[in-house]
């Protein structure tokens, strides 16, 4: 377990991999490379950040639509 957490993948690489995962357009070879290179702790943190940004964007979109509707 320690060797998995000690992987040298950078946090920026992890953010890119998580972004591609959110979009759902990652190739199998790239996914395998990510699994062997990225730190799982970075993946969890990046996933939480990505989910928070996604939910925040949805909330802002709904507020904007609700504010612009006549009524």
PDB file of N, CA and C in Angstrom:
ATOM      1  N   UNK A   1       0.821  -1.194   0.000  1.00  0.00           N
ATOM      2  CA  UNK A   1       0.000   0.000   0.000  1.00  0.00           C
ATOM      3  C   UNK A   1       0.865   1.258   0.000  1.00  0.00           C
ATOM      4  N   UNK A   2       1.949   1.236   0.726  1.00  0.00           N
ATOM      5  CA  UNK A   2       2.821   2.417   0.779  1.00  0.00           C
ATOM      6  C   UNK A   2       3.432   2.743  -0.570  1.00  0.00           C
ATOM      7  N   UNK A   3       3.764   1.704  -1.332  1.00  0.00           N
ATOM      8  CA  UNK A   3       4.365   1.962  -2.643  1.00  0.00           C
ATOM      9  C   UNK A   3       3.343   2.556  -3.607  1.00  0.00           C
ATOM     10  N   UNK A   4       2.069   2.239  -3.435  1.00  0.00           N
ATOM     11  CA  UNK A   4       1.029   2.813  -4.289  1.00  0.00           C
ATOM     12  C   UNK A   4       0.856   4.292  -3.980  1.00  0.00           C
ATOM     13  N   UNK A   5       0.844   4.641  -2.694  1.00  0.00           N
ATOM     14  CA  UNK A   5       0.669   6.030  -2.281  1.00  0.00           C
ATOM     15  C   UNK A   5       1.914   6.853  -2.598  1.00  0.00           C
ATOM     16  N   UNK A   6       3.067   6.220  -2.703  1.00  0.00           N
ATOM     17  CA  UNK A   6       4.321   6.934  -2.964  1.00  0.00           C
ATOM     18  C   UNK A   6       4.593   7.140  -4.454  1.00  0.00           C
ATOM     19  N   UNK A   7       3.627   6.899  -5.309  1.00  0.00           N
ATOM     20  CA  UNK A   7       3.827   7.096  -6.751  1.00  0.00           C
ATOM     21  C   UNK A   7       4.138   8.552  -7.036  1.00  0.00           C
ATOM     22  N   UNK A   8       4.880   8.786  -8.102  1.00  0.00           N
ATOM     23  CA  UNK A   8       5.417  10.112  -8.393  1.00  0.00           C
ATOM     24  C   UNK A   8       4.577  10.937  -9.355  1.00  0.00           C
ATOM     25  N   UNK A   9       3.367  10.511  -9.667  1.00  0.00           N
ATOM     26  CA  UNK A   9       2.532  11.299 -10.569  1.00  0.00           C
ATOM     27  C   UNK A   9       2.208  12.651  -9.965  1.00  0.00           C
ATOM     28  N   UNK A  10       2.278  13.696 -10.777  1.00  0.00           N
ATOM     29  CA  UNK A  10       2.029  15.036 -10.258  1.00  0.00           C
ATOM     30  C   UNK A  10       0.528  15.281 -10.110  1.00  0.00           C
ATOM     31  N   UNK A  11       0.196  16.277  -9.309  1.00  0.00           N
ATOM     32  CA  UNK A  11      -1.202  16.602  -9.084  1.00  0.00           C
ATOM     33  C   UNK A  11      -1.837  17.166 -10.355  1.00  0.00           C
ATOM     34  N   UNK A  12      -1.058  17.864 -11.170  1.00  0.00           N
ATOM     35  CA  UNK A  12      -1.577  18.400 -12.437  1.00  0.00           C
ATOM     36  C   UNK A  12      -1.942  17.252 -13.382  1.00  0.00           C
ATOM     37  N   UNK A  13      -1.118  16.234 -13.442  1.00  0.00           N
ATOM     38  CA  UNK A  13      -1.429  15.061 -14.264  1.00  0.00           C
ATOM     39  C   UNK A  13      -2.709  14.395 -13.759  1.00  0.00           C
ATOM     40  N   UNK A  14      -2.856  14.357 -12.442  1.00  0.00           N
ATOM     41  CA  UNK A  14      -4.046  13.771 -11.850  1.00  0.00           C
ATOM     42  C   UNK A  14      -5.284  14.584 -12.203  1.00  0.00           C
ATOM     43  N   UNK A  15      -5.184  15.915 -12.144  1.00  0.00           N
ATOM     44  CA  UNK A  15      -6.319  16.770 -12.503  1.00  0.00           C
ATOM     45  C   UNK A  15      -6.739  16.541 -13.951  1.00  0.00           C
ATOM     46  N   UNK A  16      -5.759  16.397 -14.838  1.00  0.00           N
ATOM     47  CA  UNK A  16      -6.067  16.136 -16.248  1.00  0.00           C
ATOM     48  C   UNK A  16      -6.777  14.793 -16.414  1.00  0.00           C
ATOM     49  N   UNK A  17      -6.287  13.770 -15.734  1.00  0.00           N
ATOM     50  CA  UNK A  17      -6.899  12.441 -15.836  1.00  0.00           C
ATOM     51  C   UNK A  17      -8.330  12.448 -15.293  1.00  0.00           C
ATOM     52  N   UNK A  18      -8.546  13.153 -14.190  1.00  0.00           N
ATOM     53  CA  UNK A  18      -9.891  13.221 -13.618  1.00  0.00           C
ATOM     54  C   UNK A  18     -10.819  14.027 -14.529  1.00  0.00           C
ATOM     55  N   UNK A  19     -10.305  15.088 -15.137  1.00  0.00           N
ATOM     56  CA  UNK A  19     -11.117  15.878 -16.065  1.00  0.00           C
ATOM     57  C   UNK A  19     -11.555  15.027 -17.251  1.00  0.00           C
ATOM     58  N   UNK A  20     -10.645  14.242 -17.812  1.00  0.00           N
ATOM     59  CA  UNK A  20     -10.999  13.358 -18.915  1.00  0.00           C
ATOM     60  C   UNK A  20     -12.024  12.324 -18.451  1.00  0.00           C
ATOM     61  N   UNK A  21     -11.894  11.861 -17.225  1.00  0.00           N
ATOM     62  CA  UNK A  21     -12.847  10.886 -16.695  1.00  0.00           C
ATOM     63  C   UNK A  21     -14.236  11.497 -16.542  1.00  0.00           C
ATOM     64  N   UNK A  22     -14.304  12.738 -16.105  1.00  0.00           N
ATOM     65  CA  UNK A  22     -15.592  13.406 -15.988  1.00  0.00           C
ATOM     66  C   UNK A  22     -16.264  13.534 -17.352  1.00  0.00           C
ATOM     67  N   UNK A  23     -15.474  13.774 -18.380  1.00  0.00           N
ATOM     68  CA  UNK A  23     -16.027  13.899 -19.722  1.00  0.00           C
ATOM     69  C   UNK A  23     -16.326  12.535 -20.348  1.00  0.00           C
ATOM     70  N   UNK A  24     -15.688  11.497 -19.834  1.00  0.00           N
ATOM     71  CA  UNK A  24     -15.938  10.142 -20.323  1.00  0.00           C
ATOM     72  C   UNK A  24     -15.296   9.824 -21.652  1.00  0.00           C
ATOM     73  N   UNK A  25     -14.185  10.481 -21.964  1.00  0.00           N
ATOM     74  CA  UNK A  25     -13.549  10.253 -23.266  1.00  0.00           C
ATOM     75  C   UNK A  25     -12.087   9.841 -23.109  1.00  0.00           C
ATOM     76  N   UNK A  26     -11.830   8.954 -22.185  1.00  0.00           N
ATOM     77  CA  UNK A  26     -10.464   8.475 -21.942  1.00  0.00           C
ATOM     78  C   UNK A  26     -10.270   7.128 -22.620  1.00  0.00           C
ATOM     79  N   UNK A  27      -9.169   6.954 -23.324  1.00  0.00           N
ATOM     80  CA  UNK A  27      -8.863   5.682 -23.975  1.00  0.00           C
ATOM     81  C   UNK A  27      -8.400   4.653 -22.951  1.00  0.00           C
ATOM     82  N   UNK A  28      -8.518   3.390 -23.310  1.00  0.00           N
ATOM     83  CA  UNK A  28      -8.113   2.309 -22.420  1.00  0.00           C
ATOM     84  C   UNK A  28      -6.631   2.330 -22.102  1.00  0.00           C
ATOM     85  N   UNK A  29      -5.812   2.644 -23.100  1.00  0.00           N
ATOM     86  CA  UNK A  29      -4.361   2.687 -22.882  1.00  0.00           C
ATOM     87  C   UNK A  29      -3.992   3.825 -21.938  1.00  0.00           C
ATOM     88  N   UNK A  30      -4.636   4.954 -22.085  1.00  0.00           N
ATOM     89  CA  UNK A  30      -4.381   6.083 -21.185  1.00  0.00           C
ATOM     90  C   UNK A  30      -4.825   5.784 -19.772  1.00  0.00           C
ATOM     91  N   UNK A  31      -5.932   5.058 -19.645  1.00  0.00           N
ATOM     92  CA  UNK A  31      -6.430   4.678 -18.329  1.00  0.00           C
ATOM     93  C   UNK A  31      -5.441   3.742 -17.632  1.00  0.00           C
ATOM     94  N   UNK A  32      -4.912   2.789 -18.365  1.00  0.00           N
ATOM     95  CA  UNK A  32      -3.929   1.866 -17.797  1.00  0.00           C
ATOM     96  C   UNK A  32      -2.672   2.614 -17.361  1.00  0.00           C
ATOM     97  N   UNK A  33      -2.253   3.575 -18.161  1.00  0.00           N
ATOM     98  CA  UNK A  33      -1.084   4.377 -17.816  1.00  0.00           C
ATOM     99  C   UNK A  33      -1.339   5.184 -16.539  1.00  0.00           C
ATOM    100  N   UNK A  34      -2.526   5.755 -16.435  1.00  0.00           N
ATOM    101  CA  UNK A  34      -2.880   6.522 -15.241  1.00  0.00           C
ATOM    102  C   UNK A  34      -2.879   5.658 -13.990  1.00  0.00           C
ATOM    103  N   UNK A  35      -3.409   4.459 -14.104  1.00  0.00           N
ATOM    104  CA  UNK A  35      -3.457   3.562 -12.949  1.00  0.00           C
ATOM    105  C   UNK A  35      -2.054   3.243 -12.452  1.00  0.00           C
ATOM    106  N   UNK A  36      -1.124   3.066 -13.354  1.00  0.00           N
ATOM    107  CA  UNK A  36       0.229   2.704 -12.946  1.00  0.00           C
ATOM    108  C   UNK A  36       1.055   3.890 -12.474  1.00  0.00           C
ATOM    109  N   UNK A  37       0.616   5.124 -12.797  1.00  0.00           N
ATOM    110  CA  UNK A  37       1.440   6.292 -12.532  1.00  0.00           C
ATOM    111  C   UNK A  37       0.904   7.194 -11.430  1.00  0.00           C
ATOM    112  N   UNK A  38      -0.412   7.336 -11.323  1.00  0.00           N
ATOM    113  CA  UNK A  38      -0.984   8.349 -10.442  1.00  0.00           C
ATOM    114  C   UNK A  38      -1.119   7.879  -9.004  1.00  0.00           C
ATOM    115  N   UNK A  39      -1.032   8.844  -8.107  1.00  0.00           N
ATOM    116  CA  UNK A  39      -1.179   8.599  -6.678  1.00  0.00           C
ATOM    117  C   UNK A  39      -2.679   8.547  -6.360  1.00  0.00           C
ATOM    118  N   UNK A  40      -3.164   7.483  -5.721  1.00  0.00           N
ATOM    119  CA  UNK A  40      -4.594   7.365  -5.448  1.00  0.00           C
ATOM    120  C   UNK A  40      -5.143   8.474  -4.542  1.00  0.00           C
ATOM    121  N   UNK A  41      -4.332   8.983  -3.648  1.00  0.00           N
ATOM    122  CA  UNK A  41      -4.769  10.080  -2.785  1.00  0.00           C
ATOM    123  C   UNK A  41      -5.027  11.326  -3.632  1.00  0.00           C
ATOM    124  N   UNK A  42      -4.159  11.589  -4.600  1.00  0.00           N
ATOM    125  CA  UNK A  42      -4.360  12.710  -5.510  1.00  0.00           C
ATOM    126  C   UNK A  42      -5.643  12.530  -6.326  1.00  0.00           C
ATOM    127  N   UNK A  43      -5.915  11.303  -6.742  1.00  0.00           N
ATOM    128  CA  UNK A  43      -7.111  11.028  -7.534  1.00  0.00           C
ATOM    129  C   UNK A  43      -8.365  11.320  -6.713  1.00  0.00           C
ATOM    130  N   UNK A  44      -8.380  10.918  -5.460  1.00  0.00           N
ATOM    131  CA  UNK A  44      -9.539  11.161  -4.598  1.00  0.00           C
ATOM    132  C   UNK A  44      -9.744  12.654  -4.387  1.00  0.00           C
ATOM    133  N   UNK A  45      -8.676  13.375  -4.080  1.00  0.00           N
ATOM    134  CA  UNK A  45      -8.785  14.825  -3.861  1.00  0.00           C
ATOM    135  C   UNK A  45      -9.230  15.526  -5.137  1.00  0.00           C
ATOM    136  N   UNK A  46      -8.648  15.167  -6.268  1.00  0.00           N
ATOM    137  CA  UNK A  46      -9.025  15.782  -7.540  1.00  0.00           C
ATOM    138  C   UNK A  46     -10.477  15.457  -7.893  1.00  0.00           C
ATOM    139  N   UNK A  47     -10.921  14.251  -7.605  1.00  0.00           N
ATOM    140  CA  UNK A  47     -12.313  13.881  -7.852  1.00  0.00           C
ATOM    141  C   UNK A  47     -13.278  14.690  -7.003  1.00  0.00           C
ATOM    142  N   UNK A  48     -12.940  14.905  -5.748  1.00  0.00           N
ATOM    143  CA  UNK A  48     -13.788  15.719  -4.875  1.00  0.00           C
ATOM    144  C   UNK A  48     -13.836  17.170  -5.347  1.00  0.00           C
ATOM    145  N   UNK A  49     -12.685  17.694  -5.760  1.00  0.00           N
ATOM    146  CA  UNK A  49     -12.646  19.067  -6.287  1.00  0.00           C
ATOM    147  C   UNK A  49     -13.481  19.158  -7.564  1.00  0.00           C
ATOM    148  N   UNK A  50     -13.315  18.203  -8.456  1.00  0.00           N
ATOM    149  CA  UNK A  50     -14.093  18.199  -9.700  1.00  0.00           C
ATOM    150  C   UNK A  50     -15.591  18.092  -9.450  1.00  0.00           C
ATOM    151  N   UNK A  51     -15.989  17.239  -8.514  1.00  0.00           N
ATOM    152  CA  UNK A  51     -17.412  17.097  -8.194  1.00  0.00           C
ATOM    153  C   UNK A  51     -17.967  18.387  -7.599  1.00  0.00           C
ATOM    154  N   UNK A  52     -17.197  19.035  -6.725  1.00  0.00           N
ATOM    155  CA  UNK A  52     -17.643  20.297  -6.117  1.00  0.00           C
ATOM    156  C   UNK A  52     -17.794  21.387  -7.188  1.00  0.00           C
ATOM    157  N   UNK A  53     -16.850  21.463  -8.107  1.00  0.00           N
ATOM    158  CA  UNK A  53     -16.950  22.441  -9.195  1.00  0.00           C
ATOM    159  C   UNK A  53     -18.149  22.162 -10.096  1.00  0.00           C
ATOM    160  N   UNK A  54     -18.404  20.897 -10.371  1.00  0.00           N
ATOM    161  CA  UNK A  54     -19.543  20.516 -11.210  1.00  0.00           C
ATOM    162  C   UNK A  54     -20.863  20.890 -10.548  1.00  0.00           C
ATOM    163  N   UNK A  55     -21.007  20.562  -9.278  1.00  0.00           N
ATOM    164  CA  UNK A  55     -22.233  20.897  -8.546  1.00  0.00           C
ATOM    165  C   UNK A  55     -22.390  22.409  -8.452  1.00  0.00           C
ATOM    166  N   UNK A  56     -21.297  23.126  -8.170  1.00  0.00           N
ATOM    167  CA  UNK A  56     -21.358  24.584  -8.106  1.00  0.00           C
ATOM    168  C   UNK A  56     -21.792  25.190  -9.427  1.00  0.00           C
ATOM    169  N   UNK A  57     -21.278  24.666 -10.525  1.00  0.00           N
ATOM    170  CA  UNK A  57     -21.667  25.167 -11.844  1.00  0.00           C
ATOM    171  C   UNK A  57     -23.145  24.903 -12.116  1.00  0.00           C
ATOM    172  N   UNK A  58     -23.640  23.743 -11.718  1.00  0.00           N
ATOM    173  CA  UNK A  58     -25.060  23.447 -11.896  1.00  0.00           C
ATOM    174  C   UNK A  58     -25.933  24.379 -11.066  1.00  0.00           C
ATOM    175  N   UNK A  59     -25.541  24.647  -9.833  1.00  0.00           N
ATOM    176  CA  UNK A  59     -26.303  25.559  -8.973  1.00  0.00           C
ATOM    177  C   UNK A  59     -26.337  26.953  -9.588  1.00  0.00           C
ATOM    178  N   UNK A  60     -25.196  27.431 -10.062  1.00  0.00           N
ATOM    179  CA  UNK A  60     -25.158  28.750 -10.696  1.00  0.00           C
ATOM    180  C   UNK A  60     -26.021  28.791 -11.954  1.00  0.00           C
ATOM    181  N   UNK A  61     -26.002  27.743 -12.749  1.00  0.00           N
ATOM    182  CA  UNK A  61     -26.816  27.675 -13.954  1.00  0.00           C
ATOM    183  C   UNK A  61     -28.299  27.726 -13.613  1.00  0.00           C
ATOM    184  N   UNK A  62     -28.718  26.968 -12.626  1.00  0.00           N
ATOM    185  CA  UNK A  62     -30.129  26.955 -12.237  1.00  0.00           C
ATOM    186  C   UNK A  62     -30.548  28.310 -11.691  1.00  0.00           C
ATOM    187  N   UNK A  63     -29.707  28.936 -10.874  1.00  0.00           N
ATOM    188  CA  UNK A  63     -30.033  30.272 -10.354  1.00  0.00           C
ATOM    189  C   UNK A  63     -30.151  31.290 -11.482  1.00  0.00           C
ATOM    190  N   UNK A  64     -29.261  31.213 -12.458  1.00  0.00           N
ATOM    191  CA  UNK A  64     -29.287  32.140 -13.587  1.00  0.00           C
ATOM    192  C   UNK A  64     -30.566  31.950 -14.401  1.00  0.00           C
ATOM    193  N   UNK A  65     -30.935  30.689 -14.655  1.00  0.00           N
ATOM    194  CA  UNK A  65     -32.156  30.410 -15.405  1.00  0.00           C
ATOM    195  C   UNK A  65     -33.379  30.869 -14.632  1.00  0.00           C
ATOM    196  N   UNK A  66     -33.414  30.604 -13.326  1.00  0.00           N
ATOM    197  CA  UNK A  66     -34.561  31.003 -12.512  1.00  0.00           C
ATOM    198  C   UNK A  66     -34.686  32.519 -12.428  1.00  0.00           C
ATOM    199  N   UNK A  67     -33.571  33.227 -12.377  1.00  0.00           N
ATOM    200  CA  UNK A  67     -33.598  34.686 -12.280  1.00  0.00           C
ATOM    201  C   UNK A  67     -34.020  35.325 -13.591  1.00  0.00           C
ATOM    202  N   UNK A  68     -33.741  34.686 -14.706  1.00  0.00           N
ATOM    203  CA  UNK A  68     -34.058  35.283 -16.000  1.00  0.00           C
ATOM    204  C   UNK A  68     -35.442  34.903 -16.508  1.00  0.00           C
ATOM    205  N   UNK A  69     -36.119  34.004 -15.816  1.00  0.00           N
ATOM    206  CA  UNK A  69     -37.448  33.612 -16.276  1.00  0.00           C
ATOM    207  C   UNK A  69     -38.490  34.637 -15.799  1.00  0.00           C
ATOM    208  N   UNK A  70     -39.430  34.967 -16.647  1.00  0.00           N
ATOM    209  CA  UNK A  70     -40.466  35.933 -16.244  1.00  0.00           C
ATOM    210  C   UNK A  70     -41.404  35.293 -15.224  1.00  0.00           C
ATOM    211  N   UNK A  71     -41.781  36.059 -14.272  1.00  0.00           N
ATOM    212  CA  UNK A  71     -42.695  35.431 -13.402  1.00  0.00           C
ATOM    213  C   UNK A  71     -42.942  35.933 -12.102  1.00  0.00           C
TER     214      UNK A  71
END
